[in-house]
Amino acid sequence: MREILDLTHRRKNLAEITVPLPGKTRIFTVSNQKGGVGKTTTTVNVAASLAKLGARVLVIDLDPQGNASTALGVDHHAEIPSIYDVLIDDFPLADVVQQSPEFDTLFCAPSTIHLAGAEIELVSQVAREHRLRTALEQFVREADEPFHYVFIDCPPSLGLLTINAFVAAREVLIPIQAEYYALEGLSQLLNSIRMIQKHLNPPLRVSTILLTMFDGRTNLAHQVADDVRAHFPAEVLATIIPRAVRISEAPSFGQSVISHDPSGVGAVSYLEAATEIASREAQREEALAQTAEENTTELMTEGATR
């Protein structure tokens, strides 16, 4: 009964919240070199949540398995123009983007089986690390309506596909499963991100860490959550994604959990995470603007004194 009352209260709070939309497109790569941490699930459900909350969202499926495309109900058989054609044959991104049947403001650039060979084919391409970034910048610049968010779903490895995602993005969203090896995998990922920042994309930053597959009945899950929060207090979201059957089964229906079970704990948790992602950045931008204003005032005062 307590859980039902809590979930009802959370749904009521979400219904009363207005999510701020960013002034310019926020581009995330959703990445973790460790597999099975809920990376694609997080990509799809955070994107669907933001679309439901009023944002215009694009998901780029950069994983050859194409699971994000499946979950968003988008065709991605071998004959469909896909992100492979963008990376290898210089197709405009607008030519491969499809609207998801989930929401009118949710779009997907699908993956196909051809992407499995893209790692090898990219080796000989000119500006091979920047090809996705070039295509995405053109797409965002020329879009009829502005996109508020772009989420790039990566394969669980640091090859040229993932490097393209890191170079194209401005922010990194890291899903972490609440288990023993979580911090070890995170350390490896952060080392890779530092290399990308140093050599290819200096503005890239880890803005968001999300704890997934949380089982509140175990001491281990709570211990891992405490450890991650202690190491990354500013990046870890307060929201935790629990283990839930509905989250796992939603892709088999070609849906996100936001559409499959909109009132369930999985959908509510991802909507809370999306709300937090949007609100925290708005607060960050406000703080930066205030700091800049204070610095300007201070400089003007010093100039007047002299």
Short mmCIF file of C-alpha atoms in Angstrom, two decimals:
data_model
loop_
_atom_site.label_atom_id
_atom_site.label_comp_id
_atom_site.label_asym_id
_atom_site.label_seq_id
_atom_site.Cartn_x
_atom_site.Cartn_y
_atom_site.Cartn_z
CA MET A 1 0.00 0.00 0.00
CA ARG A 2 2.86 2.38 0.84
CA GLU A 3 4.39 1.81 -2.62
CA ILE A 4 1.08 2.50 -4.36
CA LEU A 5 0.58 5.73 -2.43
CA ASP A 6 4.14 6.81 -3.17
CA LEU A 7 3.73 6.14 -6.90
CA THR A 8 0.43 8.05 -6.94
CA HIS A 9 2.11 11.00 -5.25
CA ARG A 10 4.99 10.94 -7.78
CA ARG A 11 2.57 10.88 -10.72
CA LYS A 12 0.72 13.86 -9.25
CA ASN A 13 3.96 15.81 -8.87
CA LEU A 14 4.92 15.11 -12.49
CA ALA A 15 1.54 16.32 -13.72
CA GLU A 16 2.14 19.68 -12.02
CA ILE A 17 5.67 20.24 -13.38
CA THR A 18 6.46 22.37 -16.44
CA VAL A 19 9.77 21.33 -17.96
CA PRO A 20 12.04 24.14 -19.23
CA LEU A 21 13.18 23.73 -22.83
CA PRO A 22 16.80 24.55 -23.68
CA GLY A 23 17.62 27.57 -25.80
CA LYS A 24 19.94 25.56 -28.02
CA THR A 25 20.11 21.89 -28.91
CA ARG A 26 21.58 19.67 -26.18
CA ILE A 27 23.46 16.74 -27.72
CA PHE A 28 24.11 13.71 -25.52
CA THR A 29 26.04 10.55 -26.17
CA VAL A 30 24.69 7.75 -23.99
CA SER A 31 27.63 5.52 -23.34
CA ASN A 32 29.12 2.84 -21.14
CA GLN A 33 31.83 0.44 -22.28
CA LYS A 34 30.30 -2.18 -20.01
CA GLY A 35 27.38 -3.97 -21.64
CA GLY A 36 24.05 -4.76 -20.03
CA VAL A 37 23.72 -1.60 -17.96
CA GLY A 38 20.51 -0.29 -19.55
CA LYS A 39 22.19 2.03 -22.04
CA THR A 40 19.74 1.62 -24.92
CA THR A 41 16.80 1.39 -22.53
CA THR A 42 17.87 4.68 -20.97
CA THR A 43 18.37 6.36 -24.36
CA VAL A 44 14.92 5.39 -25.58
CA ASN A 45 13.00 6.12 -22.40
CA VAL A 46 14.66 9.43 -21.53
CA ALA A 47 14.10 10.58 -25.13
CA ALA A 48 10.46 9.45 -25.08
CA SER A 49 9.96 11.12 -21.69
CA LEU A 50 11.27 14.45 -22.93
CA ALA A 51 9.10 14.19 -26.05
CA LYS A 52 6.06 13.53 -23.86
CA LEU A 53 7.00 16.55 -21.76
CA GLY A 54 6.96 18.80 -24.82
CA ALA A 55 10.48 18.68 -26.25
CA ARG A 56 11.44 17.91 -29.83
CA VAL A 57 13.87 14.97 -29.67
CA LEU A 58 16.08 13.00 -32.05
CA VAL A 59 17.57 9.59 -31.25
CA ILE A 60 20.55 8.47 -33.35
CA ASP A 61 20.95 4.69 -33.21
CA LEU A 62 24.67 4.08 -33.57
CA ASP A 63 24.57 0.49 -32.33
CA PRO A 64 24.66 -2.15 -35.12
CA GLN A 65 22.14 -4.24 -33.13
CA GLY A 66 19.51 -1.57 -33.81
CA ASN A 67 17.73 -2.05 -30.48
CA ALA A 68 16.89 1.65 -30.08
CA SER A 69 15.27 1.65 -33.52
CA THR A 70 13.19 -1.39 -32.55
CA ALA A 71 12.08 0.15 -29.25
CA LEU A 72 10.97 3.34 -31.02
CA GLY A 73 8.92 1.39 -33.56
CA VAL A 74 11.06 2.53 -36.50
CA ASP A 75 11.79 0.36 -39.56
CA HIS A 76 15.45 -0.64 -39.80
CA HIS A 77 15.70 -3.53 -42.23
CA ALA A 78 18.65 -3.71 -44.63
CA GLU A 79 17.00 -1.70 -47.45
CA ILE A 80 16.11 1.28 -45.24
CA PRO A 81 18.38 4.37 -45.51
CA SER A 82 20.17 4.51 -42.18
CA ILE A 83 22.93 6.13 -40.15
CA TYR A 84 25.35 3.87 -42.03
CA ASP A 85 24.63 5.82 -45.24
CA VAL A 86 25.28 9.07 -43.38
CA LEU A 87 28.67 7.93 -42.08
CA ILE A 88 29.95 6.10 -45.13
CA ASP A 89 28.18 7.61 -48.17
CA ASP A 90 27.65 11.21 -46.96
CA PHE A 91 23.84 11.01 -47.01
CA PRO A 92 22.23 14.06 -45.36
CA LEU A 93 20.95 13.05 -41.93
CA ALA A 94 17.53 14.48 -42.84
CA ASP A 95 17.20 11.77 -45.52
CA VAL A 96 17.33 8.92 -43.00
CA VAL A 97 15.47 10.36 -39.98
CA GLN A 98 12.04 8.82 -39.34
CA GLN A 99 9.27 9.94 -37.03
CA SER A 100 8.56 7.50 -34.21
CA PRO A 101 4.92 6.43 -33.85
CA GLU A 102 5.24 7.05 -30.11
CA PHE A 103 5.08 10.87 -30.20
CA ASP A 104 4.83 13.51 -32.93
CA THR A 105 7.99 15.20 -31.61
CA LEU A 106 10.13 12.05 -31.32
CA PHE A 107 12.39 11.09 -34.24
CA CYS A 108 14.99 8.39 -34.91
CA ALA A 109 17.91 7.93 -37.30
CA PRO A 110 17.86 4.12 -37.47
CA SER A 111 20.66 1.58 -37.52
CA THR A 112 20.74 -1.37 -39.93
CA ILE A 113 22.86 -4.50 -40.20
CA HIS A 114 25.20 -2.62 -42.56
CA LEU A 115 26.50 -0.65 -39.59
CA ALA A 116 28.29 -3.79 -38.36
CA GLY A 117 30.93 -3.24 -41.04
CA ALA A 118 31.19 0.51 -40.60
CA GLU A 119 34.06 0.29 -38.10
CA ILE A 120 36.30 -1.16 -40.82
CA GLU A 121 35.02 1.10 -43.60
CA LEU A 122 35.48 4.25 -41.54
CA VAL A 123 39.22 3.60 -41.22
CA SER A 124 39.86 4.83 -44.77
CA GLN A 125 37.39 7.74 -44.67
CA VAL A 126 38.48 11.38 -44.64
CA ALA A 127 37.89 13.03 -41.22
CA ARG A 128 36.66 9.68 -39.95
CA GLU A 129 36.15 10.82 -36.33
CA HIS A 130 34.12 13.90 -37.33
CA ARG A 131 31.67 12.49 -39.87
CA LEU A 132 28.68 12.23 -37.54
CA ARG A 133 29.37 15.66 -36.08
CA THR A 134 29.44 17.28 -39.52
CA ALA A 135 26.17 15.62 -40.55
CA LEU A 136 24.44 16.41 -37.24
CA GLU A 137 25.49 20.07 -37.24
CA GLN A 138 24.05 20.49 -40.75
CA PHE A 139 20.83 18.71 -39.74
CA VAL A 140 20.28 20.85 -36.62
CA ARG A 141 21.13 24.04 -38.51
CA GLU A 142 18.73 23.31 -41.40
CA ALA A 143 15.83 21.72 -39.47
CA ASP A 144 12.42 23.29 -40.13
CA GLU A 145 11.76 23.32 -36.38
CA PRO A 146 14.46 23.39 -33.70
CA PHE A 147 15.38 20.19 -31.91
CA HIS A 148 15.78 20.52 -28.17
CA TYR A 149 17.60 17.23 -27.54
CA VAL A 150 19.66 14.70 -29.47
CA PHE A 151 20.58 11.35 -27.91
CA ILE A 152 23.19 9.11 -29.53
CA ASP A 153 23.02 5.45 -28.53
CA CYS A 154 26.49 3.87 -28.72
CA PRO A 155 27.72 0.28 -28.96
CA PRO A 156 29.39 -1.05 -25.77
CA SER A 157 32.95 -0.57 -27.05
CA LEU A 158 35.36 2.26 -27.85
CA GLY A 159 35.62 1.93 -31.62
CA LEU A 160 35.20 4.52 -34.35
CA LEU A 161 31.41 4.52 -34.00
CA THR A 162 31.61 5.49 -30.32
CA ILE A 163 34.38 8.00 -31.03
CA ASN A 164 32.12 9.62 -33.66
CA ALA A 165 29.41 9.89 -31.01
CA PHE A 166 31.77 11.50 -28.48
CA VAL A 167 33.01 14.00 -31.05
CA ALA A 168 29.46 14.91 -32.13
CA ALA A 169 28.15 15.36 -28.58
CA ARG A 170 28.51 18.11 -26.01
CA GLU A 171 27.40 16.05 -23.03
CA VAL A 172 27.75 12.45 -21.86
CA LEU A 173 24.97 10.57 -20.09
CA ILE A 174 26.31 7.47 -18.34
CA PRO A 175 23.89 4.77 -17.16
CA ILE A 176 25.36 2.71 -14.32
CA GLN A 177 23.94 -0.54 -13.11
CA ALA A 178 23.92 -0.76 -9.32
CA GLU A 179 26.29 -3.73 -9.07
CA TYR A 180 29.80 -4.59 -7.89
CA TYR A 181 31.75 -3.72 -11.07
CA ALA A 182 30.02 -0.38 -11.67
CA LEU A 183 32.82 1.94 -10.53
CA GLU A 184 35.51 -0.09 -12.27
CA GLY A 185 33.73 0.23 -15.62
CA LEU A 186 33.07 3.91 -14.98
CA SER A 187 36.77 4.57 -14.38
CA GLN A 188 37.66 3.06 -17.77
CA LEU A 189 34.99 5.12 -19.50
CA LEU A 190 36.15 8.37 -17.91
CA ASN A 191 39.71 7.69 -19.09
CA SER A 192 38.39 7.32 -22.64
CA ILE A 193 36.39 10.55 -22.35
CA ARG A 194 39.47 12.44 -21.14
CA MET A 195 41.34 11.28 -24.24
CA ILE A 196 38.50 12.52 -26.46
CA GLN A 197 38.48 15.88 -24.64
CA LYS A 198 42.23 16.26 -25.05
CA HIS A 199 42.51 15.39 -28.73
CA LEU A 200 39.12 15.70 -30.47
CA ASN A 201 36.38 17.51 -28.53
CA PRO A 202 37.50 19.77 -25.64
CA PRO A 203 33.98 21.05 -24.70
CA LEU A 204 32.68 17.50 -24.05
CA ARG A 205 31.63 16.99 -20.43
CA VAL A 206 30.05 14.28 -18.31
CA SER A 207 26.86 16.05 -17.25
CA THR A 208 24.66 13.17 -16.15
CA ILE A 209 25.05 9.82 -14.39
CA LEU A 210 21.93 7.68 -13.93
CA LEU A 211 21.69 4.64 -11.67
CA THR A 212 19.74 1.86 -13.39
CA MET A 213 18.41 -1.63 -12.59
CA PHE A 214 18.29 -0.70 -8.91
CA ASP A 215 17.09 -3.40 -6.55
CA GLY A 216 16.29 -1.66 -3.28
CA ARG A 217 16.05 -4.98 -1.41
CA THR A 218 19.82 -5.54 -1.54
CA ASN A 219 22.50 -3.85 0.55
CA LEU A 220 24.88 -4.01 -2.42
CA ALA A 221 22.68 -1.76 -4.56
CA HIS A 222 22.53 0.88 -1.82
CA GLN A 223 26.28 0.64 -1.26
CA VAL A 224 27.04 1.11 -4.97
CA ALA A 225 24.66 4.06 -5.13
CA ASP A 226 26.36 5.68 -2.13
CA ASP A 227 29.82 5.10 -3.66
CA VAL A 228 28.84 6.62 -7.02
CA ARG A 229 27.26 9.64 -5.34
CA ALA A 230 30.36 10.13 -3.17
CA HIS A 231 32.64 10.17 -6.23
CA PHE A 232 30.33 12.22 -8.51
CA PRO A 233 28.00 14.31 -6.33
CA ALA A 234 27.23 16.91 -9.01
CA GLU A 235 26.61 14.50 -11.88
CA VAL A 236 24.47 11.73 -10.35
CA LEU A 237 20.73 12.25 -10.68
CA ALA A 238 18.59 11.94 -7.56
CA THR A 239 16.26 9.73 -9.59
CA ILE A 240 17.01 6.00 -9.61
CA ILE A 241 15.64 3.59 -12.22
CA PRO A 242 14.39 0.40 -10.55
CA ARG A 243 14.34 -3.11 -11.92
CA ALA A 244 10.89 -3.48 -13.47
CA VAL A 245 9.39 -6.13 -15.74
CA ARG A 246 7.51 -3.52 -17.79
CA ILE A 247 10.74 -1.72 -18.69
CA SER A 248 12.26 -4.97 -19.98
CA GLU A 249 9.23 -6.11 -21.96
CA ALA A 250 8.37 -2.78 -23.63
CA PRO A 251 10.82 -3.16 -26.58
CA SER A 252 9.20 -6.46 -27.59
CA PHE A 253 6.08 -4.38 -28.34
CA GLY A 254 8.11 -1.83 -30.32
CA GLN A 255 7.54 0.75 -27.61
CA SER A 256 9.22 2.68 -24.84
CA VAL A 257 7.94 2.03 -21.34
CA ILE A 258 6.51 5.56 -21.45
CA SER A 259 3.90 4.34 -23.94
CA HIS A 260 3.76 0.68 -22.91
CA ASP A 261 3.01 1.26 -19.22
CA PRO A 262 2.56 5.02 -18.74
CA SER A 263 1.40 4.88 -15.14
CA GLY A 264 3.88 2.24 -13.95
CA VAL A 265 6.94 2.75 -11.78
CA GLY A 266 9.33 2.44 -14.77
CA ALA A 267 7.65 5.19 -16.78
CA VAL A 268 7.32 7.45 -13.74
CA SER A 269 11.01 6.97 -12.89
CA TYR A 270 12.19 7.82 -16.41
CA LEU A 271 9.88 10.85 -16.55
CA GLU A 272 11.38 12.03 -13.25
CA ALA A 273 14.90 11.50 -14.64
CA ALA A 274 14.06 13.47 -17.79
CA THR A 275 12.56 16.28 -15.71
CA GLU A 276 15.69 16.39 -13.58
CA ILE A 277 17.97 16.48 -16.65
CA ALA A 278 16.04 19.44 -18.06
CA SER A 279 15.71 21.34 -14.77
CA ARG A 280 19.33 20.93 -13.64
CA GLU A 281 20.67 22.36 -16.89
CA ALA A 282 18.28 25.32 -16.67
CA GLN A 283 19.54 25.98 -13.13
CA ARG A 284 23.15 25.66 -14.32
CA GLU A 285 22.61 28.16 -17.14
CA GLU A 286 20.93 30.57 -14.74
CA ALA A 287 23.86 30.31 -12.33
CA LEU A 288 26.37 30.89 -15.14
CA ALA A 289 24.42 33.93 -16.35
CA GLN A 290 24.30 35.34 -12.83
CA THR A 291 28.05 34.81 -12.38
CA ALA A 292 28.75 36.52 -15.70
CA GLU A 293 26.53 39.46 -14.68
CA GLU A 294 28.30 39.78 -11.33
CA ASN A 295 31.71 39.70 -13.04
CA THR A 296 30.61 42.41 -15.48
CA THR A 297 29.31 44.58 -12.64
CA GLU A 298 32.56 44.12 -10.75
CA LEU A 299 34.64 45.11 -13.77
CA MET A 300 32.50 48.21 -14.36
CA THR A 301 32.85 49.19 -10.69
CA GLU A 302 36.64 48.79 -10.83
CA GLY A 303 36.75 50.87 -14.03
CA ALA A 304 34.69 53.64 -12.44
CA THR A 305 36.94 53.65 -9.36
CA ARG A 306 40.07 54.07 -11.47
#
